[in-house]
């Protein structure tokens, strides 16, 4: 096969190349089997091909050498060209430097010549201007204005420039000699000023911004420029207030005017500020006065709502207007305008807020008590009441007659929501309307009113009534409504705490009033918790008293010493059944009335008292063998009831009591072993002995010897 350089281009595989060469050689491949293979022919082909490769290599090498020589020659030629260009560049740079020096020299000469010409021309121009003004001054002196500039309406701009300069000159002249001419110049000055303002007004009505800009530029040097601005501001407001919302109309008006003043006046920020000041001092102030004065004395609630609404809208409008260019201190400027409108109302705001909140809260409470046909009882204060409170806390005695509330808690979530809502509105108004320095103090005063009406006049009063309604511990079939009071009081406390955190804390969090508020809140809650604890304790006493009454009326001595030992068919006694049913109801009531750890705390106390009662009750009887078994069944039922408490301590107490009851039935020979059991070994031996003494066979079986 013909050998070319392209056959060795990448990717090149030498093994594949040799295989292909051998395959194409007759007798060199595997075609035809081993008999057809001719190694000599293959060797000869390889030798010939090697010669071809050598020739190809020499050919390629010669070509490479030729290209290398050509590249070296071109590199030398390029280097010569670069050197020639560098020399040309140096020559051009020298010429540029020479030209730059020459241009600087010529420019210096031109500037010097210009200064000389200006020095000659300026006095000449001043002299020409002075001569021209003297000519016009002579016309005023003669009393006849002959120049076309004063008689042609189209040249009012030029006439204004002349009369403004003559007016300045006339002010320097002595009055006694030039009184007449000064009066004529002044008259013409005011006449032109009036014409310019009229022209500006007409152009504004036609919407000709370019003409307005020209006239305003001329009037800028006149005393009547301020009057021109006033006219512009007045005309801007014509027809601008077409909606019922004066604040929205004002925002739209200022947005439109802000785009225009920059095209008309040379100092748009001053014109814009004057427009806003005019709107605030006239339109907005009149609107605020009208809205507030009509309700200030007749409807305080509506007055406070209007004040809050108007102040909020005004500050929101000021925030929008602050986006415009009103000068360097625009925020102070806008704040001052707002203060000028509302200062007389804000000074008395907090007093009216407190008075309204006090009156409104009292009305809400009185309306509730009236709906219950309840005449509110006076709660005693002073040293006698404090003495009664201390005695009640320490002795748990019901001081004073018990009253029947017929199940009424005198706590209303609707009343609480209304009081909290009124207070929330008061906090919102206080936040918006109070001076930042007075905000914590004002918020604290509102909080004190909430404490007075919600915590003292409503919750504390209900607790006092609830405490008075708790019957004595020995009352029969007592209705224990105090747990309902506890349940509602807990709900109200959560609402009270939520408002404290959500609405009061943000207003006082960074002020010294925070400590006072937290202290007051803690003090109020602690006072109420004391009364709640007292009421719960007395309620538990009533529950235990009711259990005691059931046991006293239902438990018979023959229950544990049956006449026929072999004919006892009941699983537990009637007294046990009724007590367990009563306890289960009370446990459920406690769970509904409490939340959190309070449930476990109260149930633990009730369970301990329940255990103590049953323990003491069982020690009042003597037990036969079958009676002891029945006592064990009763205690097992009591223990099952104790599981409803879900308190490990209570269950443990009844487990121990159940183990003690086993002493009533154990065989005399096994008594000592049972007393040493796991549940009884830690108990006082006197307690074990006391239970063993309840057995009817205590003396006959000589059981006392086990404890001697």
XYZ file of C-alpha atoms in Angstrom:
708
model
C 0.000 0.000 0.000
C 1.140 3.594 -0.659
C 2.631 5.246 2.435
C 1.751 8.878 3.141
C 2.176 11.235 6.124
C -1.607 11.349 6.715
C -1.564 7.696 7.801
C 0.437 8.668 10.915
C -1.810 11.501 12.139
C -3.284 11.219 15.644
C -4.815 9.010 16.864
C -2.237 6.486 15.564
C -2.097 2.842 16.740
C 1.111 1.062 15.732
C -0.228 -2.433 16.457
C -3.264 -1.861 14.313
C -1.043 -0.453 11.528
C 1.184 -3.600 11.539
C -1.854 -5.894 11.600
C -3.396 -4.108 8.638
C -0.086 -4.297 6.734
C 0.224 -8.035 7.417
C -3.406 -8.690 6.479
C -2.961 -6.989 3.073
C 0.193 -9.009 2.281
C -0.581 -12.314 0.451
C 0.364 -15.202 2.771
C 0.956 -12.871 5.665
C -2.380 -13.132 7.480
C -4.525 -15.863 8.902
C -6.578 -16.105 5.724
C -6.304 -19.611 4.222
C -5.053 -21.221 7.421
C -1.572 -22.253 8.446
C -0.791 -23.781 5.008
C -1.252 -20.435 3.264
C 1.077 -18.522 5.658
C 4.339 -17.401 3.942
C 6.842 -15.868 6.400
C 9.404 -15.043 3.696
C 6.837 -13.096 1.749
C 5.804 -11.271 4.940
C 9.453 -10.464 5.843
C 10.097 -9.169 2.362
C 6.989 -6.981 2.561
C 8.083 -5.594 5.969
C 11.586 -4.780 4.649
C 10.162 -3.010 1.608
C 7.750 -1.077 3.782
C 10.553 -0.068 6.149
C 12.447 1.346 3.179
C 9.364 3.315 2.181
C 9.061 4.691 5.716
C 12.718 5.771 5.690
C 12.210 7.585 2.416
C 9.059 9.244 3.787
C 10.947 10.313 6.907
C 13.743 11.901 4.825
C 11.166 13.700 2.708
C 9.371 15.082 5.760
C 12.671 16.094 7.408
C 13.702 18.104 4.342
C 10.345 19.866 4.363
C 10.718 20.737 8.049
C 14.164 22.220 7.510
C 12.846 24.299 4.633
C 10.007 25.694 6.799
C 12.405 26.495 9.654
C 14.680 28.493 7.334
C 11.673 30.367 5.959
C 10.433 31.204 9.536
C 13.859 32.514 10.589
C 14.041 34.742 7.499
C 10.560 36.222 8.137
C 11.400 36.839 11.837
C 14.463 38.898 10.863
C 12.402 40.924 8.394
C 9.714 41.615 11.056
C 12.350 42.725 13.602
C 13.728 45.242 11.069
C 10.217 46.620 10.488
C 9.632 47.058 14.241
C 12.899 48.951 14.631
C 11.933 51.282 11.762
C 8.515 51.945 13.402
C 10.118 52.721 16.764
C 12.406 55.290 15.172
C 9.417 56.874 13.380
C 7.452 56.986 16.653
C 10.281 58.769 18.481
C 10.442 61.406 15.746
C 6.643 61.908 15.879
C 6.720 62.224 19.692
C 9.404 64.929 19.497
C 7.292 66.834 16.960
C 4.217 66.502 19.265
C 6.125 67.941 22.245
C 7.283 70.898 20.166
C 3.679 71.501 18.987
C 2.336 71.318 22.564
C 4.828 73.923 23.768
C 3.889 76.197 20.877
C 0.123 75.800 21.568
C 0.654 76.639 25.271
C 2.564 79.767 24.295
C -0.196 80.891 21.897
C -2.933 80.164 24.494
C -1.131 82.266 27.087
C -0.942 85.147 24.635
C -4.681 84.801 23.771
C -5.703 84.782 27.476
C -3.602 87.861 28.119
C -5.144 89.605 25.140
C -8.639 88.591 26.317
C -7.993 90.063 29.768
C -6.856 93.302 28.191
C -9.957 93.429 25.968
C -12.233 92.688 28.911
C -10.530 95.377 30.977
C -11.301 97.857 28.212
C -14.787 96.531 27.320
C -16.264 96.263 30.859
C -15.968 99.983 31.683
C -17.285 100.724 28.206
C -20.331 98.474 28.745
C -20.945 100.038 32.134
C -20.731 103.475 30.606
C -23.175 102.477 27.848
C -25.555 100.978 30.417
C -25.266 104.070 32.602
C -25.948 106.309 29.622
C -28.984 104.212 28.687
C -30.341 104.368 32.246
C -29.739 108.131 32.366
C -31.767 108.492 29.164
C -34.678 106.597 30.699
C -34.240 108.515 33.954
C -34.535 111.821 32.025
C -37.838 110.615 30.585
C -39.172 110.109 34.117
C -37.696 113.460 35.085
C -39.491 115.175 32.194
C -42.662 113.320 32.972
C -43.050 111.919 29.451
C -42.158 108.251 28.682
C -41.287 108.364 24.989
C -39.265 105.129 24.701
C -40.925 102.233 22.947
C -39.831 99.866 25.702
C -42.288 101.480 28.136
C -45.174 101.641 25.693
C -44.897 98.297 23.902
C -46.582 95.436 25.876
C -44.397 92.902 24.072
C -41.299 94.445 25.650
C -42.521 94.134 29.241
C -39.586 91.917 30.162
C -37.026 94.534 29.025
C -39.042 97.317 30.674
C -39.097 95.337 33.932
C -35.308 95.008 33.876
C -34.905 98.779 33.320
C -37.461 99.881 35.919
C -36.003 97.500 38.496
C -32.553 99.105 38.067
C -34.022 102.640 38.061
C -35.910 101.776 41.243
C -32.664 100.811 42.954
C -30.975 104.026 41.765
C -33.915 106.173 42.862
C -33.666 104.863 46.393
C -30.186 106.367 46.663
C -31.294 109.848 45.564
C -32.155 112.580 48.111
C -35.895 112.862 48.689
C -36.177 116.636 48.749
C -34.817 117.163 45.219
C -36.091 114.008 43.490
C -39.342 113.303 45.296
C -41.440 113.622 42.149
C -39.283 111.402 39.934
C -38.935 108.819 42.700
C -42.717 108.638 42.970
C -43.057 108.194 39.184
C -40.451 105.407 39.121
C -42.095 103.705 42.084
C -45.496 103.958 40.403
C -44.140 102.428 37.199
C -42.344 99.776 39.263
C -45.560 98.689 40.976
C -47.517 98.887 37.726
C -45.081 96.577 35.933
C -45.007 94.260 38.940
C -48.799 94.039 38.872
C -48.773 93.390 35.096
C -46.193 90.616 35.501
C -48.227 88.922 38.224
C -51.343 89.145 36.058
C -49.385 87.710 33.148
C -48.120 84.869 35.392
C -51.664 84.145 36.600
C -53.027 84.064 33.053
C -50.215 81.786 31.923
C -50.877 79.429 34.856
C -54.542 79.194 33.946
C -53.611 78.452 30.327
C -51.064 75.879 31.477
C -48.174 77.588 29.660
C -45.201 76.386 31.690
C -42.617 78.172 29.510
C -44.304 81.579 29.894
C -44.721 81.014 33.638
C -41.000 80.281 33.900
C -40.068 83.466 31.992
C -42.313 85.730 34.069
C -41.174 84.112 37.335
C -37.547 84.705 36.378
C -38.297 88.400 35.775
C -40.283 88.756 39.020
C -37.477 87.101 40.973
C -35.776 90.498 41.389
C -39.001 92.290 42.347
C -40.436 92.647 45.799
C -43.667 91.099 44.544
C -42.028 87.737 43.847
C -43.441 86.373 47.119
C -46.893 87.522 46.031
C -46.381 85.665 42.749
C -45.666 82.481 44.703
C -48.788 83.073 46.840
C -50.913 83.458 43.724
C -49.446 80.269 42.286
C -50.181 78.360 45.523
C -53.737 79.676 45.679
C -54.500 78.751 42.070
C -52.978 75.277 42.512
C -55.561 74.478 45.172
C -58.546 75.591 43.121
C -60.654 72.514 42.369
C -58.128 70.181 43.996
C -60.372 69.079 46.876
C -63.208 67.211 45.216
C -63.252 64.012 47.316
C -64.284 63.495 50.913
C -60.726 62.514 51.867
C -58.807 65.766 52.313
C -55.574 63.853 53.017
C -55.685 61.882 49.783
C -56.539 65.062 47.842
C -53.554 66.803 49.423
C -51.187 63.961 48.480
C -52.404 63.993 44.862
C -52.147 67.797 44.687
C -48.589 67.889 46.032
C -47.543 65.078 43.719
C -48.803 67.051 40.716
C -47.371 70.396 41.818
C -43.993 68.890 42.709
C -43.416 68.032 39.041
C -44.357 71.560 37.939
C -42.495 73.804 40.403
C -39.124 72.555 39.197
C -39.946 73.741 35.685
C -41.286 77.138 36.776
C -39.305 78.444 39.750
C -35.597 78.757 40.353
C -35.947 77.549 43.985
C -38.661 74.857 43.782
C -37.966 73.481 47.281
C -38.939 76.827 48.876
C -42.151 77.053 46.813
C -43.063 73.442 47.647
C -42.462 74.015 51.349
C -44.618 77.146 51.274
C -47.424 75.256 49.509
C -47.385 72.484 52.129
C -47.282 75.017 54.947
C -50.275 76.813 53.445
C -52.246 73.550 53.168
C -51.436 72.507 56.735
C -52.203 75.896 58.285
C -55.463 76.385 56.424
C -57.102 73.341 54.878
C -55.924 70.629 57.253
C -56.175 72.702 60.405
C -59.740 73.721 59.584
C -60.634 70.091 58.824
C -59.143 68.861 62.114
C -60.806 71.600 64.136
C -64.179 70.852 62.567
C -63.926 67.100 63.251
C -62.669 67.390 66.825
C -64.465 70.395 68.237
C -67.913 68.989 67.460
C -67.309 65.872 69.604
C -64.812 67.104 72.195
C -67.400 67.673 74.909
C -70.401 65.730 73.613
C -68.879 62.323 72.740
C -65.467 61.625 74.258
C -65.210 58.148 72.715
C -65.757 59.475 69.200
C -63.442 62.407 69.944
C -60.577 60.055 70.876
C -61.203 57.897 67.803
C -61.262 60.986 65.555
C -58.109 62.376 67.169
C -56.269 59.083 66.649
C -57.538 58.740 63.081
C -56.741 62.330 62.089
C -53.296 62.291 63.689
C -52.474 58.959 62.014
C -53.573 60.223 58.593
C -51.666 63.482 59.068
C -48.421 61.712 59.984
C -48.899 59.307 57.062
C -49.383 62.300 54.755
C -46.239 63.919 56.170
C -44.316 60.708 55.459
C -45.409 60.880 51.803
C -44.543 64.578 51.560
C -41.083 63.959 53.031
C -40.180 62.287 49.720
C -40.241 65.725 48.056
C -37.404 68.230 48.155
C -38.423 70.671 50.905
C -35.018 71.897 52.013
C -32.303 70.511 54.241
C -34.368 69.910 57.406
C -37.688 68.749 55.976
C -38.497 66.294 58.773
C -38.289 69.001 61.436
C -40.335 71.303 59.204
C -43.135 68.746 58.798
C -43.086 67.804 62.492
C -43.517 71.446 63.418
C -46.520 71.799 61.091
C -48.165 68.719 62.671
C -47.454 70.027 66.162
C -49.035 73.389 65.352
C -52.264 71.620 64.326
C -52.544 69.110 67.178
C -50.664 70.690 70.099
C -53.792 72.011 71.839
C -55.442 68.581 71.578
C -52.412 66.501 72.533
C -51.785 68.496 75.717
C -55.028 67.247 77.250
C -55.094 63.875 75.492
C -53.893 61.573 78.273
C -56.239 63.143 80.857
C -59.225 62.581 78.579
C -58.005 59.066 77.756
C -57.795 58.103 81.428
C -61.124 59.704 82.260
C -62.849 57.951 79.358
C -61.254 54.574 80.106
C -62.219 54.847 83.772
C -65.834 55.768 82.958
C -66.164 53.210 80.160
C -64.751 50.365 82.273
C -67.067 51.209 85.160
C -70.068 51.182 82.787
C -69.070 47.779 81.356
C -68.788 46.281 84.843
C -71.999 47.846 86.133
C -73.923 46.695 83.070
C -72.759 43.142 83.739
C -73.749 43.177 87.410
C -77.117 44.710 86.503
C -77.720 41.878 84.025
C -77.192 39.455 86.936
C -79.499 41.489 89.228
C -76.578 41.712 91.586
C -75.955 44.600 93.939
C -72.212 44.787 94.322
C -71.152 44.201 97.937
C -68.585 46.565 99.424
C -65.305 44.806 100.097
C -63.772 45.974 103.369
C -60.422 47.706 103.418
C -58.065 48.832 106.097
C -56.584 47.147 109.163
C -59.680 45.072 110.074
C -59.915 43.551 106.612
C -56.171 42.862 106.572
C -56.473 41.153 109.976
C -59.351 38.985 108.696
C -57.308 38.099 105.620
C -54.317 37.005 107.698
C -56.541 34.934 110.015
C -58.247 33.294 107.044
C -54.905 32.464 105.405
C -53.490 30.872 108.557
C -56.559 29.139 109.986
C -58.751 28.624 106.903
C -61.765 29.707 108.897
C -64.724 31.187 106.983
C -64.909 34.668 108.458
C -68.340 36.187 108.033
C -71.563 34.579 106.882
C -71.504 32.209 103.905
C -73.552 33.501 100.978
C -75.314 31.509 98.294
C -74.281 32.594 94.803
C -76.549 29.973 93.138
C -73.591 28.760 91.112
C -72.737 32.206 89.713
C -68.984 32.918 89.522
C -69.422 36.656 88.812
C -66.651 36.342 86.225
C -67.483 37.042 82.592
C -65.153 36.415 79.693
C -67.231 38.825 77.607
C -66.690 41.571 80.177
C -62.972 40.786 80.259
C -62.706 40.895 76.466
C -64.517 44.257 76.404
C -62.225 45.699 79.090
C -59.104 44.403 77.348
C -60.319 45.701 73.992
C -60.936 49.185 75.392
C -57.496 49.110 76.998
C -55.880 47.888 73.771
C -57.405 50.825 71.884
C -56.126 53.113 74.640
C -52.597 51.671 74.323
C -52.702 52.161 70.531
C -53.837 55.777 70.883
C -51.259 56.352 73.622
C -48.492 55.007 71.385
C -49.500 57.282 68.526
C -50.493 60.454 70.381
C -48.042 60.613 73.307
C -44.787 62.497 73.187
C -41.920 59.941 73.155
C -40.662 61.233 76.503
C -44.114 60.813 78.095
C -45.029 57.507 76.421
C -43.843 55.123 79.215
C -45.521 57.221 81.918
C -48.808 57.452 80.016
C -48.807 53.738 79.166
C -48.211 52.911 82.831
C -51.171 55.061 83.899
C -53.412 53.170 81.448
C -52.093 49.883 82.814
C -53.003 50.962 86.353
C -56.586 51.578 85.214
C -56.685 48.081 83.702
C -55.435 46.633 86.982
C -58.022 48.623 88.922
C -61.054 47.589 86.874
C -60.126 44.131 85.604
C -58.021 42.732 88.420
C -59.467 44.509 91.455
C -63.059 45.450 90.604
C -63.832 42.260 88.663
C -61.486 39.338 89.390
C -60.639 40.178 93.003
C -64.291 40.918 93.756
C -65.315 37.576 92.253
C -62.686 35.822 94.364
C -63.996 37.509 97.510
C -67.565 36.490 96.661
C -66.353 32.987 95.815
C -64.512 32.702 99.129
C -67.605 33.872 100.988
C -69.705 31.280 99.158
C -67.520 28.328 100.157
C -69.454 26.364 102.818
C -67.920 25.072 106.005
C -66.101 21.748 105.989
C -68.940 19.964 107.837
C -71.669 21.152 105.438
C -73.712 18.397 103.800
C -74.233 18.170 100.014
C -72.285 21.407 99.541
C -72.093 22.847 96.019
C -68.453 23.729 95.404
C -68.540 26.498 92.792
C -65.141 27.929 93.672
C -63.434 25.585 91.214
C -65.455 27.263 88.443
C -64.126 30.591 89.703
C -60.587 29.184 89.528
C -61.115 27.958 85.969
C -62.403 31.300 84.705
C -59.782 33.239 86.657
C -57.030 31.179 84.980
C -58.466 31.955 81.541
C -58.661 35.662 82.379
C -55.083 35.657 83.687
C -53.863 34.286 80.351
C -55.712 37.037 78.450
C -54.387 39.683 80.838
C -50.820 38.404 80.489
C -51.088 38.299 76.687
C -52.160 41.930 76.526
C -49.383 42.892 78.935
C -46.773 41.289 76.664
C -48.274 42.246 73.289
C -49.364 45.852 73.860
C -47.771 47.271 77.019
C -44.248 45.826 76.878
C -43.304 47.434 73.517
C -44.207 50.855 74.962
C -42.136 50.595 78.165
C -39.457 48.007 77.390
C -36.633 50.557 77.207
C -37.703 52.816 80.092
C -37.490 52.755 83.916
C -41.284 52.215 83.993
C -40.683 48.599 82.981
C -39.584 47.729 86.520
C -42.666 49.399 88.014
C -45.008 47.577 85.631
C -43.439 44.187 86.298
C -43.544 44.810 90.051
C -47.202 45.880 89.913
C -48.140 42.872 87.798
C -46.308 40.506 90.158
C -47.945 42.117 93.188
C -51.463 41.804 91.728
C -50.974 38.196 90.638
C -49.503 37.201 93.999
C -52.445 38.746 95.864
C -54.901 36.842 93.695
C -52.918 33.610 93.952
C -53.126 33.838 97.741
C -56.928 34.058 97.532
C -57.065 31.274 94.966
C -54.891 29.073 97.168
C -57.071 29.856 100.172
C -60.255 29.064 98.257
C -58.829 25.841 96.814
C -57.661 24.752 100.266
C -61.080 25.394 101.789
C -62.736 23.635 98.832
C -60.547 20.585 99.423
C -61.593 20.687 103.082
C -65.219 20.661 101.949
C -64.534 17.695 99.672
C -62.922 15.786 102.526
C -65.825 16.789 104.781
C -68.281 15.411 102.239
C -66.312 12.149 102.072
C -66.313 11.987 105.855
C -70.076 12.539 105.861
C -70.580 9.680 103.343
C -68.425 7.342 105.408
C -70.178 8.310 108.632
C -73.645 7.674 107.232
C -72.980 4.695 104.980
C -70.302 2.694 106.816
C -71.651 0.304 109.480
C -69.685 -1.504 112.170
C -71.134 -4.803 111.008
C -69.529 -4.276 107.585
C -66.223 -5.535 108.946
C -67.654 -7.991 111.546
C -70.429 -9.768 109.633
C -72.725 -12.038 111.598
C -72.421 -14.781 109.004
C -68.791 -15.050 108.012
C -69.612 -17.591 105.335
C -72.308 -15.605 103.565
C -70.554 -12.347 102.442
C -71.457 -11.741 98.776
C -70.333 -8.142 98.171
C -66.995 -7.103 96.639
C -66.723 -3.840 98.593
C -68.912 -1.803 100.902
C -71.545 0.752 99.902
C -69.630 3.505 101.683
C -66.542 2.709 99.618
C -68.552 2.742 96.399
C -70.111 6.143 97.094
C -66.838 7.703 98.261
C -65.012 6.507 95.130
C -67.778 7.828 92.887
C -67.647 11.211 94.665
C -63.836 11.379 94.479
C -63.814 10.549 90.755
C -66.217 13.427 90.065
C -64.086 15.840 92.063
C -60.882 14.738 90.316
C -62.514 15.408 86.966
C -63.671 18.842 88.153
C -60.145 19.703 89.281
C -58.717 18.708 85.884
C -61.229 20.931 84.090
C -60.601 23.866 86.426
C -56.780 23.865 86.458
C -53.979 23.717 83.946
C -50.311 22.880 83.903
C -48.569 21.957 87.137
C -51.467 23.322 89.177
C -53.438 20.159 88.348
C -50.784 17.880 89.846
C -50.300 20.133 92.867
C -53.998 20.262 93.776
C -54.577 16.569 93.051
C -51.555 15.664 95.171
C -52.989 17.617 98.099
C -56.461 16.127 97.594
C -54.978 12.638 97.304
C -52.963 13.007 100.507
C -56.063 14.199 102.392
C -58.141 11.419 100.854
C -55.575 8.865 102.036
C -55.416 10.375 105.514
C -59.193 10.248 105.799
C -59.411 6.589 104.749
C -56.459 5.688 106.977
C -58.075 7.285 110.026
C -61.487 5.874 109.079
C -60.244 2.279 108.954
C -58.726 2.624 112.416
C -62.193 3.203 113.922
C -63.321 -0.429 113.437
C -62.383 -3.933 114.563
C -62.062 -6.626 111.925
C -62.891 -10.287 111.786
C -61.162 -12.494 109.272
C -63.869 -11.959 106.637
C -64.173 -8.272 107.649
C -60.457 -7.857 107.064
C -60.861 -9.321 103.573
C -63.667 -6.855 102.910
C -61.475 -3.986 104.182
C -58.761 -5.109 101.765
C -61.337 -5.070 98.959
C -62.386 -1.548 99.953
C -58.782 -0.314 99.965
C -58.190 -1.983 96.605
C -61.163 -0.020 95.254
C -59.783 3.153 96.860
C -56.434 2.409 95.218
C -58.124 1.962 91.827
C -59.796 5.337 92.364
C -56.397 6.819 93.327
C -55.028 5.849 89.901
C -57.287 8.534 88.404
C -55.157 11.124 90.196
C -52.122 10.153 88.049
C -49.916 11.167 90.954
C -47.243 8.600 91.958
C -47.186 9.737 95.605
C -50.927 9.163 96.083
C -50.771 5.731 94.491
C -47.807 4.845 96.689
C -49.720 5.875 99.815
C -52.647 3.632 98.924
C -50.284 0.769 98.050
C -48.862 1.069 101.540
C -52.348 1.228 103.055
C -53.291 -1.898 101.119
C -50.230 -3.665 102.541
C -51.222 -2.544 106.058
C -54.704 -4.012 105.602
C -53.087 -7.375 104.863
C -52.140 -7.419 108.566
C -55.850 -7.797 109.325
C -56.104 -11.225 107.688
C -52.624 -12.759 107.791
C -52.217 -15.904 109.877
C -50.733 -15.218 113.344
C -47.695 -17.369 112.620
C -46.895 -15.376 109.463
C -47.477 -11.941 111.020
C -43.844 -11.250 111.846
C -42.736 -12.248 108.344
C -45.331 -9.965 106.708
C -44.274 -7.007 108.906
C -40.740 -7.461 107.598
C -41.926 -7.366 103.952
C -40.701 -4.848 101.416
C -43.644 -2.431 101.728
C -43.946 -2.474 105.543
C -40.357 -2.711 106.742
C -39.818 1.043 106.481
C -42.938 1.961 108.496
C -43.004 2.773 112.198
C -43.661 -0.415 114.238
C -46.181 1.482 116.348
C -48.268 2.024 113.200
C -48.066 -1.674 112.366
C -48.978 -2.563 115.935
C -51.975 -0.196 115.814
C -53.357 -1.954 112.739
C -52.832 -5.421 114.251
C -54.712 -4.292 117.362
C -57.824 -3.814 115.150
C -58.143 -7.598 114.729
C -60.812 -9.335 116.842
C -58.322 -12.117 117.616
C -55.642 -9.736 118.837
C -55.942 -10.861 122.477
C -56.970 -14.439 121.919
C -54.088 -15.110 119.540
C -51.680 -13.070 121.671
C -50.553 -11.010 118.689
C -49.050 -8.292 120.856
C -46.054 -10.509 121.598
C -44.778 -9.882 118.071
C -44.277 -6.187 118.883
C -42.916 -6.467 122.459
